[in-house]
Amino acid sequence: MIPASQSLLHVRQQHASDSEGPCHSPRLRDCKVCGRLRRLEKEIVQMQLALQALLDEKDALESRPDHDHSSIFDRLPVEVMSIIFAFYASKLVRKTSPFTLGAVSKRWREIAWTTPEIWTDLLLYKPRTRKMATCIQLAKDWLSRSGALPLFISVHISSADGELQLDQLISLVDTLNQHCHHWYSLDLDLPLEALCRLDVSASMSPTVYRLALAPDSDGEFRIPGLSRLKPRVVEIHCIQLTHDSLDWSNLTSCTIAHLQVDRILEIFRAAPHLSQCRFEYVKKLDTSLGTEEIDHVTSSRLDSLVVEFSCGEAASDFLDNVTLPALTDLGIHGDRCELHHEPLISFLNRSSCGLKTLSVQEPDYSDQGLVNILRSTPSLEELFIRDGFVDEAEVDLHRAFIDHLPTEETPVPVSTQPLLPLLRTFVWAGQGPYPWSVLKNFLVPLSKGSRRRRPLTSIDIQCSRNDSEPIPYIGQDVITEISKYTDEVEFSLYIEEKDDHFVDLLALSLERLENQSR
């Protein structure tokens, strides 16, 4: 490309050659036109000289080595760009892969590839089978760039996703094993053959905060390579872990499905710091062990327990063999089976725990059984009743909330103590219509002549119904009564309108009453 200064010089020389020549006027001096041309030529020369000076300066500036048109972002120090890249790749804002950063420019790629913070979260979720080899290689490259930072690894590849090359998955697990000393959260949904390759022998003191395993087949198995791993949080599905499958000494929280009661007792014995746990579809004791070999277990730190039993026998096996003195939150359910209230009451009395929250399913217990359970938990502050149904039994349950007061029918109260005197939250969800008149039972005094009542702050009722059923509006007498307490108690009364869409029934009932009064 010709510099602007040379181009202008060429134009000037060409112009001068075209305009030179004597004036042919008969006078001794130039004619008027030629004189004007001479003056214009002088002015042009002067302006050309001035423009030439500007062009020379422009050429000099453009040729300087520090001439840079890069963006402000690209001129930031590497340390600042690394911080920005790390934020981009964080869980807070991540929308694409960090590989996107490397595709922008060579400089960005160099910075991204040497910033470990953006390579700490690895997620592989159902990659296409034909791209499996590429994904595994990318995972290896990814982890190699993470440095010594804690790793959050989540891999979900099931044999149901297509024909998988087991040797490729084993290669991937072997790569994960090489970084076991940096595991922080390990979440694997892999074929059982691949999970069995997990091994922490490369680490002198293998610890991980969270371990989640979900193989594509069930059964009892042991991973020898994990026996020294000390997770704090464990989530296991579809497998029967033995007590020596892991080192449970650091465990504080666990969610495990399809365990037999004896396996749960083993975990309680091996996990002295356990404080929260959830067991789904618990199976009854392994009778091959013999009942005489079952030792009672006390877990002194467990304060939150959610447990679902496969049968009533499993519930009895569990409740008869554990004591939980620190328990404050309990959710206990059956999987389409009826539970007996006596083992639960015996467990609560033996534990002498100050239970604050209880969640039960209405069909799991008889009406009187549920009332007896509630009478054994006077410290309860939150009660959740799921899968409720309305019949005489349900009315009897609510009637128990006023059994401590004399009535015309029962001058001598049925009970000497009020049911759940510390209750703050009541939640009922089930098939309606709900007997709205019983809402008043929660708001009565705790004793005759007293103004003190239960410290309720929330009553939440959610009723399901068929579309063909009429809407069970709340009557004016009930609305008038509960309106006295709306400054202290939040009433959330909802009814299913259509297809799992719930509407505020209290608002609908008030609107209906207003329309009727017009």
Short mmCIF file of N, CA and C in Angstrom, two decimals, residues 162-286:
data_model
loop_
_atom_site.label_atom_id
_atom_site.label_comp_id
_atom_site.label_asym_id
_atom_site.label_seq_id
_atom_site.Cartn_x
_atom_site.Cartn_y
_atom_site.Cartn_z
N GLY A 162 -27.76 -46.03 25.32
CA GLY A 162 -27.29 -46.56 24.04
C GLY A 162 -26.14 -47.52 24.27
N GLU A 163 -25.57 -47.97 23.20
CA GLU A 163 -24.45 -48.90 23.30
C GLU A 163 -23.21 -48.15 23.76
N LEU A 164 -22.76 -48.47 24.95
CA LEU A 164 -21.60 -47.80 25.51
C LEU A 164 -20.39 -48.73 25.46
N GLN A 165 -19.26 -48.11 25.28
CA GLN A 165 -18.01 -48.85 25.34
C GLN A 165 -17.53 -48.84 26.79
N LEU A 166 -17.65 -49.98 27.46
CA LEU A 166 -17.31 -50.04 28.87
C LEU A 166 -15.85 -49.66 29.11
N ASP A 167 -14.98 -50.02 28.17
CA ASP A 167 -13.57 -49.68 28.36
C ASP A 167 -13.35 -48.17 28.37
N GLN A 168 -14.20 -47.43 27.63
CA GLN A 168 -14.09 -45.98 27.65
C GLN A 168 -14.51 -45.42 29.00
N LEU A 169 -15.60 -45.96 29.56
CA LEU A 169 -16.05 -45.48 30.87
C LEU A 169 -15.04 -45.84 31.96
N ILE A 170 -14.45 -47.01 31.84
CA ILE A 170 -13.43 -47.40 32.81
C ILE A 170 -12.23 -46.46 32.71
N SER A 171 -11.89 -46.08 31.49
CA SER A 171 -10.80 -45.11 31.30
C SER A 171 -11.14 -43.78 31.95
N LEU A 172 -12.41 -43.37 31.83
CA LEU A 172 -12.84 -42.12 32.46
C LEU A 172 -12.73 -42.22 33.98
N VAL A 173 -13.20 -43.33 34.56
CA VAL A 173 -13.13 -43.50 36.01
C VAL A 173 -11.68 -43.53 36.47
N ASP A 174 -10.81 -44.16 35.70
CA ASP A 174 -9.39 -44.17 36.05
C ASP A 174 -8.83 -42.76 36.08
N THR A 175 -9.30 -41.92 35.15
CA THR A 175 -8.87 -40.52 35.16
C THR A 175 -9.35 -39.81 36.41
N LEU A 176 -10.61 -40.07 36.80
CA LEU A 176 -11.13 -39.47 38.03
C LEU A 176 -10.31 -39.92 39.23
N ASN A 177 -9.91 -41.18 39.24
CA ASN A 177 -9.13 -41.70 40.36
C ASN A 177 -7.81 -40.96 40.52
N GLN A 178 -7.23 -40.54 39.41
CA GLN A 178 -5.95 -39.83 39.47
C GLN A 178 -6.07 -38.49 40.19
N HIS A 179 -7.29 -37.98 40.26
CA HIS A 179 -7.52 -36.68 40.92
C HIS A 179 -8.29 -36.85 42.23
N CYS A 180 -8.27 -38.06 42.82
CA CYS A 180 -9.08 -38.34 44.01
C CYS A 180 -8.69 -37.47 45.20
N HIS A 181 -7.44 -37.03 45.27
CA HIS A 181 -7.03 -36.20 46.40
C HIS A 181 -7.59 -34.78 46.30
N HIS A 182 -8.26 -34.47 45.17
CA HIS A 182 -8.87 -33.14 45.00
C HIS A 182 -10.40 -33.22 44.94
N TRP A 183 -10.96 -34.40 45.10
CA TRP A 183 -12.43 -34.51 45.06
C TRP A 183 -13.04 -33.68 46.19
N TYR A 184 -14.06 -32.92 45.85
CA TYR A 184 -14.88 -32.24 46.86
C TYR A 184 -16.32 -32.75 46.78
N SER A 185 -16.84 -32.81 45.56
CA SER A 185 -18.18 -33.38 45.34
C SER A 185 -18.09 -34.33 44.16
N LEU A 186 -18.45 -35.58 44.39
CA LEU A 186 -18.39 -36.60 43.35
C LEU A 186 -19.78 -37.20 43.18
N ASP A 187 -20.39 -36.94 42.02
CA ASP A 187 -21.76 -37.38 41.73
C ASP A 187 -21.71 -38.23 40.47
N LEU A 188 -21.87 -39.55 40.62
CA LEU A 188 -21.70 -40.47 39.50
C LEU A 188 -22.94 -41.33 39.31
N ASP A 189 -23.47 -41.30 38.10
CA ASP A 189 -24.55 -42.20 37.68
C ASP A 189 -23.99 -43.00 36.51
N LEU A 190 -23.43 -44.16 36.81
CA LEU A 190 -22.69 -44.96 35.83
C LEU A 190 -23.08 -46.43 35.97
N PRO A 191 -22.81 -47.22 34.93
CA PRO A 191 -22.99 -48.66 35.07
C PRO A 191 -22.16 -49.20 36.23
N LEU A 192 -22.68 -50.23 36.86
CA LEU A 192 -22.05 -50.77 38.06
C LEU A 192 -20.60 -51.18 37.81
N GLU A 193 -20.34 -51.72 36.62
CA GLU A 193 -18.98 -52.18 36.32
C GLU A 193 -17.99 -51.02 36.34
N ALA A 194 -18.45 -49.84 35.93
CA ALA A 194 -17.57 -48.67 35.94
C ALA A 194 -17.39 -48.14 37.36
N LEU A 195 -18.48 -48.11 38.14
CA LEU A 195 -18.37 -47.62 39.52
C LEU A 195 -17.41 -48.47 40.35
N CYS A 196 -17.39 -49.75 40.08
CA CYS A 196 -16.52 -50.64 40.84
C CYS A 196 -15.04 -50.34 40.62
N ARG A 197 -14.72 -49.52 39.62
CA ARG A 197 -13.33 -49.14 39.36
C ARG A 197 -12.88 -47.97 40.22
N LEU A 198 -13.80 -47.34 40.96
CA LEU A 198 -13.41 -46.21 41.80
C LEU A 198 -12.36 -46.65 42.80
N ASP A 199 -11.34 -45.80 42.96
CA ASP A 199 -10.21 -46.18 43.81
C ASP A 199 -9.53 -44.90 44.32
N VAL A 200 -9.32 -44.84 45.62
CA VAL A 200 -8.67 -43.66 46.20
C VAL A 200 -7.27 -43.99 46.71
N SER A 201 -6.69 -45.06 46.22
CA SER A 201 -5.37 -45.46 46.70
C SER A 201 -4.29 -44.45 46.35
N ALA A 202 -4.57 -43.56 45.38
CA ALA A 202 -3.58 -42.55 45.01
C ALA A 202 -3.47 -41.44 46.05
N SER A 203 -4.37 -41.42 47.03
CA SER A 203 -4.36 -40.38 48.05
C SER A 203 -4.00 -40.96 49.40
N MET A 204 -3.15 -40.24 50.14
CA MET A 204 -2.75 -40.70 51.46
C MET A 204 -3.90 -40.56 52.46
N SER A 205 -4.68 -39.48 52.35
CA SER A 205 -5.80 -39.24 53.26
C SER A 205 -7.02 -38.85 52.45
N PRO A 206 -7.71 -39.82 51.87
CA PRO A 206 -8.82 -39.51 50.96
C PRO A 206 -10.05 -38.99 51.70
N THR A 207 -10.43 -37.78 51.39
CA THR A 207 -11.65 -37.18 51.94
C THR A 207 -12.43 -36.55 50.81
N VAL A 208 -13.72 -36.51 50.97
CA VAL A 208 -14.59 -35.85 49.99
C VAL A 208 -15.77 -35.30 50.78
N TYR A 209 -16.24 -34.13 50.40
CA TYR A 209 -17.37 -33.57 51.13
C TYR A 209 -18.66 -34.32 50.78
N ARG A 210 -18.91 -34.52 49.48
CA ARG A 210 -20.17 -35.14 49.06
C ARG A 210 -19.90 -36.28 48.09
N LEU A 211 -20.51 -37.41 48.36
CA LEU A 211 -20.40 -38.58 47.48
C LEU A 211 -21.81 -39.03 47.11
N ALA A 212 -22.11 -39.06 45.82
CA ALA A 212 -23.42 -39.50 45.33
C ALA A 212 -23.20 -40.57 44.27
N LEU A 213 -23.75 -41.75 44.50
CA LEU A 213 -23.59 -42.87 43.58
C LEU A 213 -24.96 -43.42 43.22
N ALA A 214 -25.17 -43.64 41.92
CA ALA A 214 -26.44 -44.20 41.44
C ALA A 214 -26.15 -45.14 40.27
N PRO A 215 -25.90 -46.41 40.53
CA PRO A 215 -25.66 -47.36 39.44
C PRO A 215 -26.95 -47.68 38.71
N ASP A 216 -26.81 -48.31 37.55
CA ASP A 216 -27.99 -48.65 36.76
C ASP A 216 -28.55 -50.03 37.10
N SER A 217 -28.06 -50.64 38.17
CA SER A 217 -28.60 -51.91 38.64
C SER A 217 -28.53 -51.92 40.16
N ASP A 218 -29.38 -52.75 40.78
CA ASP A 218 -29.41 -52.76 42.24
C ASP A 218 -28.80 -54.04 42.77
N GLY A 219 -28.69 -54.07 44.08
CA GLY A 219 -28.11 -55.23 44.73
C GLY A 219 -27.03 -54.81 45.71
N GLU A 220 -26.54 -55.76 46.47
CA GLU A 220 -25.50 -55.48 47.45
C GLU A 220 -24.13 -55.61 46.79
N PHE A 221 -23.31 -54.61 46.98
CA PHE A 221 -21.96 -54.69 46.44
C PHE A 221 -21.04 -53.82 47.26
N ARG A 222 -19.78 -54.03 47.08
CA ARG A 222 -18.76 -53.30 47.82
C ARG A 222 -17.70 -52.83 46.85
N ILE A 223 -17.25 -51.58 47.02
CA ILE A 223 -16.18 -51.04 46.20
C ILE A 223 -14.92 -50.99 47.07
N PRO A 224 -14.05 -51.96 46.96
CA PRO A 224 -12.87 -52.00 47.85
C PRO A 224 -12.04 -50.72 47.79
N GLY A 225 -11.98 -50.11 46.60
CA GLY A 225 -11.15 -48.92 46.46
C GLY A 225 -11.66 -47.70 47.19
N LEU A 226 -12.90 -47.77 47.73
CA LEU A 226 -13.46 -46.62 48.45
C LEU A 226 -13.49 -46.84 49.96
N SER A 227 -13.01 -47.95 50.44
CA SER A 227 -13.16 -48.29 51.85
C SER A 227 -12.48 -47.28 52.77
N ARG A 228 -11.51 -46.52 52.26
CA ARG A 228 -10.83 -45.51 53.09
C ARG A 228 -11.40 -44.11 52.89
N LEU A 229 -12.35 -43.95 51.97
CA LEU A 229 -12.91 -42.63 51.68
C LEU A 229 -13.80 -42.16 52.83
N LYS A 230 -13.64 -40.90 53.23
CA LYS A 230 -14.37 -40.35 54.37
C LYS A 230 -15.29 -39.21 53.92
N PRO A 231 -16.43 -39.52 53.35
CA PRO A 231 -17.35 -38.46 52.94
C PRO A 231 -18.10 -37.88 54.13
N ARG A 232 -18.52 -36.62 53.97
CA ARG A 232 -19.36 -35.99 54.99
C ARG A 232 -20.84 -36.09 54.61
N VAL A 233 -21.11 -36.08 53.31
CA VAL A 233 -22.48 -36.20 52.81
C VAL A 233 -22.52 -37.36 51.83
N VAL A 234 -23.47 -38.27 52.00
CA VAL A 234 -23.58 -39.45 51.14
C VAL A 234 -24.99 -39.54 50.59
N GLU A 235 -25.09 -39.78 49.27
CA GLU A 235 -26.38 -40.02 48.62
C GLU A 235 -26.23 -41.27 47.76
N ILE A 236 -26.91 -42.33 48.15
CA ILE A 236 -26.75 -43.62 47.49
C ILE A 236 -28.13 -44.15 47.11
N HIS A 237 -28.24 -44.68 45.89
CA HIS A 237 -29.52 -45.23 45.43
C HIS A 237 -29.30 -46.60 44.80
N CYS A 238 -30.23 -47.48 45.06
CA CYS A 238 -30.32 -48.78 44.38
C CYS A 238 -29.22 -49.76 44.73
N ILE A 239 -28.43 -49.51 45.75
CA ILE A 239 -27.38 -50.45 46.12
C ILE A 239 -27.37 -50.64 47.63
N GLN A 240 -26.98 -51.81 48.06
CA GLN A 240 -26.89 -52.14 49.47
C GLN A 240 -25.44 -52.00 49.91
N LEU A 241 -25.10 -50.85 50.49
CA LEU A 241 -23.75 -50.67 51.00
C LEU A 241 -23.59 -51.39 52.33
N THR A 242 -22.46 -52.04 52.51
CA THR A 242 -22.14 -52.65 53.79
C THR A 242 -21.41 -51.62 54.65
N HIS A 243 -21.27 -51.93 55.93
CA HIS A 243 -20.68 -50.95 56.85
C HIS A 243 -19.22 -50.66 56.52
N ASP A 244 -18.55 -51.60 55.82
CA ASP A 244 -17.15 -51.37 55.47
C ASP A 244 -16.98 -50.89 54.03
N SER A 245 -18.06 -50.48 53.38
CA SER A 245 -17.96 -49.95 52.02
C SER A 245 -17.27 -48.60 52.00
N LEU A 246 -17.46 -47.82 53.08
CA LEU A 246 -16.87 -46.50 53.22
C LEU A 246 -16.36 -46.35 54.64
N ASP A 247 -15.59 -45.30 54.85
CA ASP A 247 -15.24 -44.90 56.21
C ASP A 247 -16.28 -43.86 56.63
N TRP A 248 -17.19 -44.22 57.52
CA TRP A 248 -18.33 -43.38 57.88
C TRP A 248 -18.02 -42.41 59.01
N SER A 249 -16.80 -42.34 59.45
CA SER A 249 -16.47 -41.59 60.67
C SER A 249 -16.69 -40.09 60.54
N ASN A 250 -16.67 -39.55 59.31
CA ASN A 250 -16.89 -38.11 59.12
C ASN A 250 -18.32 -37.79 58.71
N LEU A 251 -19.15 -38.80 58.52
CA LEU A 251 -20.48 -38.60 57.95
C LEU A 251 -21.36 -37.74 58.85
N THR A 252 -22.00 -36.72 58.23
CA THR A 252 -22.96 -35.88 58.95
C THR A 252 -24.35 -35.94 58.33
N SER A 253 -24.45 -36.29 57.05
CA SER A 253 -25.75 -36.31 56.37
C SER A 253 -25.75 -37.41 55.32
N CYS A 254 -26.88 -38.11 55.20
CA CYS A 254 -26.96 -39.16 54.19
C CYS A 254 -28.39 -39.30 53.67
N THR A 255 -28.48 -39.68 52.40
CA THR A 255 -29.74 -40.04 51.76
C THR A 255 -29.51 -41.36 51.05
N ILE A 256 -30.16 -42.41 51.50
CA ILE A 256 -29.91 -43.75 50.96
C ILE A 256 -31.24 -44.46 50.75
N ALA A 257 -31.37 -45.13 49.62
CA ALA A 257 -32.61 -45.83 49.28
C ALA A 257 -32.38 -47.34 49.23
N HIS A 258 -33.44 -48.08 49.53
CA HIS A 258 -33.47 -49.54 49.41
C HIS A 258 -32.47 -50.24 50.33
N LEU A 259 -32.37 -49.77 51.56
CA LEU A 259 -31.52 -50.43 52.55
C LEU A 259 -32.37 -51.31 53.46
N GLN A 260 -31.79 -52.38 53.91
CA GLN A 260 -32.41 -53.18 54.96
C GLN A 260 -32.14 -52.52 56.30
N VAL A 261 -33.01 -52.78 57.27
CA VAL A 261 -32.88 -52.14 58.57
C VAL A 261 -31.52 -52.41 59.19
N ASP A 262 -31.02 -53.64 59.08
CA ASP A 262 -29.74 -53.96 59.70
C ASP A 262 -28.60 -53.15 59.11
N ARG A 263 -28.69 -52.79 57.81
CA ARG A 263 -27.66 -51.95 57.20
C ARG A 263 -27.71 -50.54 57.78
N ILE A 264 -28.91 -50.05 58.03
CA ILE A 264 -29.05 -48.72 58.63
C ILE A 264 -28.45 -48.71 60.03
N LEU A 265 -28.71 -49.75 60.79
CA LEU A 265 -28.15 -49.83 62.14
C LEU A 265 -26.63 -49.85 62.10
N GLU A 266 -26.06 -50.52 61.09
CA GLU A 266 -24.60 -50.54 60.94
C GLU A 266 -24.06 -49.14 60.68
N ILE A 267 -24.76 -48.38 59.84
CA ILE A 267 -24.33 -47.01 59.55
C ILE A 267 -24.40 -46.16 60.81
N PHE A 268 -25.48 -46.29 61.59
CA PHE A 268 -25.59 -45.54 62.84
C PHE A 268 -24.41 -45.82 63.76
N ARG A 269 -24.02 -47.07 63.84
CA ARG A 269 -22.90 -47.43 64.72
C ARG A 269 -21.58 -46.84 64.21
N ALA A 270 -21.43 -46.79 62.89
CA ALA A 270 -20.15 -46.36 62.31
C ALA A 270 -20.06 -44.86 62.09
N ALA A 271 -21.18 -44.12 62.30
CA ALA A 271 -21.21 -42.68 62.00
C ALA A 271 -21.57 -41.89 63.25
N PRO A 272 -20.62 -41.62 64.13
CA PRO A 272 -20.94 -40.93 65.39
C PRO A 272 -21.34 -39.48 65.22
N HIS A 273 -21.03 -38.87 64.06
CA HIS A 273 -21.34 -37.46 63.85
C HIS A 273 -22.59 -37.25 63.00
N LEU A 274 -23.30 -38.31 62.70
CA LEU A 274 -24.48 -38.21 61.83
C LEU A 274 -25.55 -37.34 62.48
N SER A 275 -26.02 -36.32 61.71
CA SER A 275 -27.03 -35.40 62.25
C SER A 275 -28.30 -35.35 61.40
N GLN A 276 -28.19 -35.66 60.12
CA GLN A 276 -29.35 -35.62 59.24
C GLN A 276 -29.33 -36.85 58.34
N CYS A 277 -30.47 -37.49 58.17
CA CYS A 277 -30.49 -38.62 57.24
C CYS A 277 -31.90 -38.83 56.68
N ARG A 278 -31.91 -39.40 55.50
CA ARG A 278 -33.16 -39.74 54.81
C ARG A 278 -33.00 -41.15 54.25
N PHE A 279 -33.91 -42.03 54.63
CA PHE A 279 -33.89 -43.41 54.15
C PHE A 279 -35.19 -43.67 53.41
N GLU A 280 -35.07 -44.08 52.15
CA GLU A 280 -36.24 -44.32 51.30
C GLU A 280 -36.42 -45.82 51.07
N TYR A 281 -37.65 -46.24 51.15
CA TYR A 281 -38.04 -47.64 50.92
C TYR A 281 -37.16 -48.60 51.74
N VAL A 282 -37.25 -48.43 53.05
CA VAL A 282 -36.49 -49.27 53.97
C VAL A 282 -37.13 -50.66 54.02
N LYS A 283 -36.28 -51.67 53.92
CA LYS A 283 -36.75 -53.06 53.95
C LYS A 283 -36.56 -53.65 55.34
N LYS A 284 -37.30 -54.70 55.62
CA LYS A 284 -37.26 -55.30 56.95
C LYS A 284 -35.91 -55.97 57.21
N LEU A 285 -35.69 -56.36 58.45
CA LEU A 285 -34.44 -56.99 58.84
C LEU A 285 -34.15 -58.25 58.03
N ASP A 286 -32.87 -58.48 57.82
CA ASP A 286 -32.45 -59.73 57.19
C ASP A 286 -32.57 -60.84 58.23
#
